[in-house]
Amino acid sequence: QICSMSTLCIPALHPPTRPHLSLAHCNINMGNKKLHYSLIPLMLLKIRVTSASFLHFVNINRIHVPRETIFFAIQVNQDPGSSRINKLNELLEEKREEFLSDTSKLQEKHPQSIISADNELRNALMTKQMMIRETLLSTRLPLPFLHRTKLGQSKIDGAGRGLFATENIADGDVITCYPGDALLCEMPSLEDGNDDLNEKDYEDDFDEDDSIDEVVLWGSHVPCYDRYDDDSVFDGTESTPPLTAYAVSVDDIYSVMGHPSLDDNPAYYGHFANDGAGHLALEKKNSQNNIQAALELGLSTEGEIGVEQSIAAYVLKSLEVANAMHKTPGNKELHMMTVATRDIEEGEEILVTYGPDYWAGHA
């Protein structure tokens, strides 16, 4: 796919006879990268450029082109979604290289537990690559190109604040990032003399019988007065929900948790996206809301609308109204972002699916 705001002209034969006599040489300049293509002008012409960077200009030199030659124009447009994802990945890679070359800065930015014993335990297991990954998961980067949303009163009854688009957002485009203000990290316990753990212990799937400790790591940007103690992280307080209510899983080891009080950066608003059908997951059996949802979704309403039917109604309705999802921007899983799953109009509320496990844990 060629991504550019310019028009590319390609010579083609008409009629398509003796195509070997017509050869176009195409030099594509992308910043400091220069690609050279020899194009056989057939009726179906495919050009592939792996970078989504802007093409600054395109030069075509024709060699041995016969008289019966026509030109057709291809309008090639910048894919905004790919551009934003690529920009985010470029910034993450720059930060990764910076931390690789500057150990002192990595140690300064590396997320820490508020419990000293946890930090001492983890320091015995940490490799530099593991430290870099945790640091990038818990870092807020300067991303002005992701200022595309705002907070407001959700249209869902009882949901509190919601996330709304401030511009039209295309299907597949990045909406915002999901912050890792705190990381929930699972790691094997060092109990029972198991003191020779290494990075492989982190990366391998744990058996159900393994002893697992959960450690809460706070990003260096989070002020000390905004950091919860571990009891509040998991259980909440009388006035605040548990921080795990804002957790999204990255993989088997890490989950990112956005802090609800850190709400001044639109580039990191992913934790304010609501589930559009969460109320159905909390309904009691035979509730009118679930009966209505079952009817709308074509589910059977004969007999009792119990737990299984309520879960089915919730899942189908949540998927139906959702317009976004949380995912990582690449296979290195160094950050979490929120991406549109369909076209979203300016002013529309951003909705995701939390899943039945979330509601079962927070009912």
PDB file of N, CA, C and O in Angstrom, residues 7-44:
ATOM      1  N   THR A   7      -0.242  12.442  -6.268  1.00  0.00           N
ATOM      2  CA  THR A   7      -0.764  11.550  -7.304  1.00  0.00           C
ATOM      3  C   THR A   7       0.405  10.919  -8.049  1.00  0.00           C
ATOM      4  O   THR A   7       1.346  11.601  -8.428  1.00  0.00           O
ATOM      5  N   LEU A   8       0.322   9.637  -8.265  1.00  0.00           N
ATOM      6  CA  LEU A   8       1.382   8.886  -8.938  1.00  0.00           C
ATOM      7  C   LEU A   8       0.908   8.495 -10.331  1.00  0.00           C
ATOM      8  O   LEU A   8      -0.160   7.927 -10.488  1.00  0.00           O
ATOM      9  N   CYS A   9       1.678   8.842 -11.342  1.00  0.00           N
ATOM     10  CA  CYS A   9       1.340   8.487 -12.717  1.00  0.00           C
ATOM     11  C   CYS A   9       2.187   7.301 -13.158  1.00  0.00           C
ATOM     12  O   CYS A   9       3.407   7.321 -13.045  1.00  0.00           O
ATOM     13  N   ILE A  10       1.535   6.288 -13.706  1.00  0.00           N
ATOM     14  CA  ILE A  10       2.203   5.070 -14.137  1.00  0.00           C
ATOM     15  C   ILE A  10       1.937   4.876 -15.633  1.00  0.00           C
ATOM     16  O   ILE A  10       0.786   4.928 -16.066  1.00  0.00           O
ATOM     17  N   PRO A  11       2.977   4.653 -16.448  1.00  0.00           N
ATOM     18  CA  PRO A  11       2.753   4.381 -17.862  1.00  0.00           C
ATOM     19  C   PRO A  11       2.175   2.986 -18.066  1.00  0.00           C
ATOM     20  O   PRO A  11       2.558   2.038 -17.389  1.00  0.00           O
ATOM     21  N   ALA A  12       1.236   2.847 -18.983  1.00  0.00           N
ATOM     22  CA  ALA A  12       0.642   1.536 -19.271  1.00  0.00           C
ATOM     23  C   ALA A  12       0.453   1.401 -20.776  1.00  0.00           C
ATOM     24  O   ALA A  12       0.242   2.378 -21.479  1.00  0.00           O
ATOM     25  N   LEU A  13       0.533   0.174 -21.291  1.00  0.00           N
ATOM     26  CA  LEU A  13       0.358  -0.086 -22.714  1.00  0.00           C
ATOM     27  C   LEU A  13      -1.122  -0.134 -23.081  1.00  0.00           C
ATOM     28  O   LEU A  13      -1.951  -0.608 -22.313  1.00  0.00           O
ATOM     29  N   HIS A  14      -1.438   0.358 -24.260  1.00  0.00           N
ATOM     30  CA  HIS A  14      -2.800   0.263 -24.761  1.00  0.00           C
ATOM     31  C   HIS A  14      -2.760   0.073 -26.283  1.00  0.00           C
ATOM     32  O   HIS A  14      -2.335   0.959 -27.005  1.00  0.00           O
ATOM     33  N   PRO A  15      -3.129  -1.051 -26.815  1.00  0.00           N
ATOM     34  CA  PRO A  15      -3.535  -2.251 -26.067  1.00  0.00           C
ATOM     35  C   PRO A  15      -2.318  -2.913 -25.427  1.00  0.00           C
ATOM     36  O   PRO A  15      -1.190  -2.627 -25.807  1.00  0.00           O
ATOM     37  N   PRO A  16      -2.531  -3.811 -24.445  1.00  0.00           N
ATOM     38  CA  PRO A  16      -1.407  -4.375 -23.679  1.00  0.00           C
ATOM     39  C   PRO A  16      -0.641  -5.433 -24.463  1.00  0.00           C
ATOM     40  O   PRO A  16      -0.663  -6.613 -24.142  1.00  0.00           O
ATOM     41  N   THR A  17       0.028  -5.009 -25.543  1.00  0.00           N
ATOM     42  CA  THR A  17       0.835  -5.937 -26.330  1.00  0.00           C
ATOM     43  C   THR A  17       2.304  -5.684 -26.070  1.00  0.00           C
ATOM     44  O   THR A  17       2.724  -4.555 -25.786  1.00  0.00           O
ATOM     45  N   ARG A  18       3.100  -6.750 -26.153  1.00  0.00           N
ATOM     46  CA  ARG A  18       4.550  -6.682 -25.995  1.00  0.00           C
ATOM     47  C   ARG A  18       4.923  -5.872 -24.738  1.00  0.00           C
ATOM     48  O   ARG A  18       5.645  -4.872 -24.833  1.00  0.00           O
ATOM     49  N   PRO A  19       4.400  -6.223 -23.571  1.00  0.00           N
ATOM     50  CA  PRO A  19       4.650  -5.417 -22.369  1.00  0.00           C
ATOM     51  C   PRO A  19       6.110  -5.354 -21.992  1.00  0.00           C
ATOM     52  O   PRO A  19       6.515  -4.453 -21.270  1.00  0.00           O
ATOM     53  N   HIS A  20       6.931  -6.309 -22.510  1.00  0.00           N
ATOM     54  CA  HIS A  20       8.339  -6.299 -22.125  1.00  0.00           C
ATOM     55  C   HIS A  20       9.080  -5.118 -22.721  1.00  0.00           C
ATOM     56  O   HIS A  20      10.208  -4.813 -22.323  1.00  0.00           O
ATOM     57  N   LEU A  21       8.468  -4.438 -23.710  1.00  0.00           N
ATOM     58  CA  LEU A  21       9.116  -3.288 -24.326  1.00  0.00           C
ATOM     59  C   LEU A  21       8.913  -2.016 -23.512  1.00  0.00           C
ATOM     60  O   LEU A  21       9.528  -0.998 -23.800  1.00  0.00           O
ATOM     61  N   SER A  22       8.010  -2.053 -22.563  1.00  0.00           N
ATOM     62  CA  SER A  22       7.711  -0.857 -21.764  1.00  0.00           C
ATOM     63  C   SER A  22       8.077  -1.115 -20.314  1.00  0.00           C
ATOM     64  O   SER A  22       7.547  -2.007 -19.684  1.00  0.00           O
ATOM     65  N   LEU A  23       9.016  -0.343 -19.833  1.00  0.00           N
ATOM     66  CA  LEU A  23       9.476  -0.539 -18.471  1.00  0.00           C
ATOM     67  C   LEU A  23       9.585   0.814 -17.788  1.00  0.00           C
ATOM     68  O   LEU A  23      10.193   1.733 -18.314  1.00  0.00           O
ATOM     69  N   ALA A  24       8.948   0.938 -16.646  1.00  0.00           N
ATOM     70  CA  ALA A  24       9.004   2.195 -15.899  1.00  0.00           C
ATOM     71  C   ALA A  24       9.880   2.011 -14.670  1.00  0.00           C
ATOM     72  O   ALA A  24       9.729   1.039 -13.935  1.00  0.00           O
ATOM     73  N   HIS A  25      10.783   2.923 -14.485  1.00  0.00           N
ATOM     74  CA  HIS A  25      11.622   2.908 -13.283  1.00  0.00           C
ATOM     75  C   HIS A  25      11.097   3.969 -12.329  1.00  0.00           C
ATOM     76  O   HIS A  25      10.995   5.134 -12.689  1.00  0.00           O
ATOM     77  N   CYS A  26      10.764   3.551 -11.127  1.00  0.00           N
ATOM     78  CA  CYS A  26      10.112   4.435 -10.171  1.00  0.00           C
ATOM     79  C   CYS A  26      11.011   4.619  -8.946  1.00  0.00           C
ATOM     80  O   CYS A  26      11.317   3.658  -8.251  1.00  0.00           O
ATOM     81  N   ASN A  27      11.479   5.854  -8.756  1.00  0.00           N
ATOM     82  CA  ASN A  27      12.274   6.165  -7.572  1.00  0.00           C
ATOM     83  C   ASN A  27      11.394   6.863  -6.551  1.00  0.00           C
ATOM     84  O   ASN A  27      10.848   7.932  -6.817  1.00  0.00           O
ATOM     85  N   ILE A  28      11.253   6.264  -5.388  1.00  0.00           N
ATOM     86  CA  ILE A  28      10.389   6.811  -4.342  1.00  0.00           C
ATOM     87  C   ILE A  28      11.260   7.258  -3.183  1.00  0.00           C
ATOM     88  O   ILE A  28      11.998   6.470  -2.612  1.00  0.00           O
ATOM     89  N   ASN A  29      11.181   8.549  -2.877  1.00  0.00           N
ATOM     90  CA  ASN A  29      11.995   9.104  -1.813  1.00  0.00           C
ATOM     91  C   ASN A  29      11.132   9.341  -0.573  1.00  0.00           C
ATOM     92  O   ASN A  29      10.134  10.052  -0.629  1.00  0.00           O
ATOM     93  N   MET A  30      11.494   8.719   0.550  1.00  0.00           N
ATOM     94  CA  MET A  30      10.766   8.889   1.807  1.00  0.00           C
ATOM     95  C   MET A  30      11.764   9.331   2.865  1.00  0.00           C
ATOM     96  O   MET A  30      12.419   8.514   3.502  1.00  0.00           O
ATOM     97  N   GLY A  31      11.897  10.648   3.037  1.00  0.00           N
ATOM     98  CA  GLY A  31      12.875  11.136   4.001  1.00  0.00           C
ATOM     99  C   GLY A  31      14.263  10.696   3.603  1.00  0.00           C
ATOM    100  O   GLY A  31      14.759  11.018   2.531  1.00  0.00           O
ATOM    101  N   ASN A  32      14.891   9.915   4.454  1.00  0.00           N
ATOM    102  CA  ASN A  32      16.243   9.429   4.153  1.00  0.00           C
ATOM    103  C   ASN A  32      16.229   8.042   3.519  1.00  0.00           C
ATOM    104  O   ASN A  32      17.257   7.417   3.370  1.00  0.00           O
ATOM    105  N   LYS A  33      15.035   7.543   3.149  1.00  0.00           N
ATOM    106  CA  LYS A  33      14.941   6.232   2.514  1.00  0.00           C
ATOM    107  C   LYS A  33      14.600   6.412   1.039  1.00  0.00           C
ATOM    108  O   LYS A  33      13.734   7.187   0.675  1.00  0.00           O
ATOM    109  N   LYS A  34      15.295   5.697   0.181  1.00  0.00           N
ATOM    110  CA  LYS A  34      15.041   5.777  -1.251  1.00  0.00           C
ATOM    111  C   LYS A  34      14.815   4.373  -1.781  1.00  0.00           C
ATOM    112  O   LYS A  34      15.657   3.501  -1.627  1.00  0.00           O
ATOM    113  N   LEU A  35      13.641   4.167  -2.370  1.00  0.00           N
ATOM    114  CA  LEU A  35      13.282   2.861  -2.900  1.00  0.00           C
ATOM    115  C   LEU A  35      13.255   2.928  -4.423  1.00  0.00           C
ATOM    116  O   LEU A  35      12.839   3.931  -5.002  1.00  0.00           O
ATOM    117  N   HIS A  36      13.687   1.877  -5.084  1.00  0.00           N
ATOM    118  CA  HIS A  36      13.711   1.831  -6.543  1.00  0.00           C
ATOM    119  C   HIS A  36      12.898   0.634  -7.002  1.00  0.00           C
ATOM    120  O   HIS A  36      13.104  -0.481  -6.547  1.00  0.00           O
ATOM    121  N   TYR A  37      11.953   0.877  -7.890  1.00  0.00           N
ATOM    122  CA  TYR A  37      11.100  -0.192  -8.398  1.00  0.00           C
ATOM    123  C   TYR A  37      11.149  -0.213  -9.920  1.00  0.00           C
ATOM    124  O   TYR A  37      11.105   0.830 -10.560  1.00  0.00           O
ATOM    125  N   SER A  38      11.251  -1.379 -10.510  1.00  0.00           N
ATOM    126  CA  SER A  38      11.061  -1.562 -11.941  1.00  0.00           C
ATOM    127  C   SER A  38       9.663  -2.124 -12.134  1.00  0.00           C
ATOM    128  O   SER A  38       9.347  -3.217 -11.670  1.00  0.00           O
ATOM    129  N   LEU A  39       8.828  -1.361 -12.807  1.00  0.00           N
ATOM    130  CA  LEU A  39       7.407  -1.688 -12.891  1.00  0.00           C
ATOM    131  C   LEU A  39       7.061  -2.191 -14.285  1.00  0.00           C
ATOM    132  O   LEU A  39       7.251  -1.488 -15.275  1.00  0.00           O
ATOM    133  N   ILE A  40       6.558  -3.408 -14.380  1.00  0.00           N
ATOM    134  CA  ILE A  40       6.026  -3.908 -15.637  1.00  0.00           C
ATOM    135  C   ILE A  40       4.588  -3.431 -15.749  1.00  0.00           C
ATOM    136  O   ILE A  40       3.741  -3.797 -14.942  1.00  0.00           O
ATOM    137  N   PRO A  41       4.273  -2.559 -16.729  1.00  0.00           N
ATOM    138  CA  PRO A  41       2.943  -1.941 -16.781  1.00  0.00           C
ATOM    139  C   PRO A  41       1.890  -2.888 -17.355  1.00  0.00           C
ATOM    140  O   PRO A  41       1.527  -2.808 -18.529  1.00  0.00           O
ATOM    141  N   LEU A  42       1.371  -3.759 -16.569  1.00  0.00           N
ATOM    142  CA  LEU A  42       0.289  -4.643 -16.976  1.00  0.00           C
ATOM    143  C   LEU A  42      -1.048  -3.989 -16.638  1.00  0.00           C
ATOM    144  O   LEU A  42      -1.116  -2.934 -16.021  1.00  0.00           O
ATOM    145  N   MET A  43      -2.125  -4.653 -17.029  1.00  0.00           N
ATOM    146  CA  MET A  43      -3.449  -4.099 -16.757  1.00  0.00           C
ATOM    147  C   MET A  43      -3.687  -4.029 -15.242  1.00  0.00           C
ATOM    148  O   MET A  43      -4.329  -3.109 -14.754  1.00  0.00           O
ATOM    149  N   LEU A  44      -3.198  -5.012 -14.514  1.00  0.00           N
ATOM    150  CA  LEU A  44      -3.333  -4.999 -13.065  1.00  0.00           C
ATOM    151  C   LEU A  44      -1.952  -4.761 -12.482  1.00  0.00           C
ATOM    152  O   LEU A  44      -1.066  -5.590 -12.590  1.00  0.00           O
TER     153      LEU A  44
END
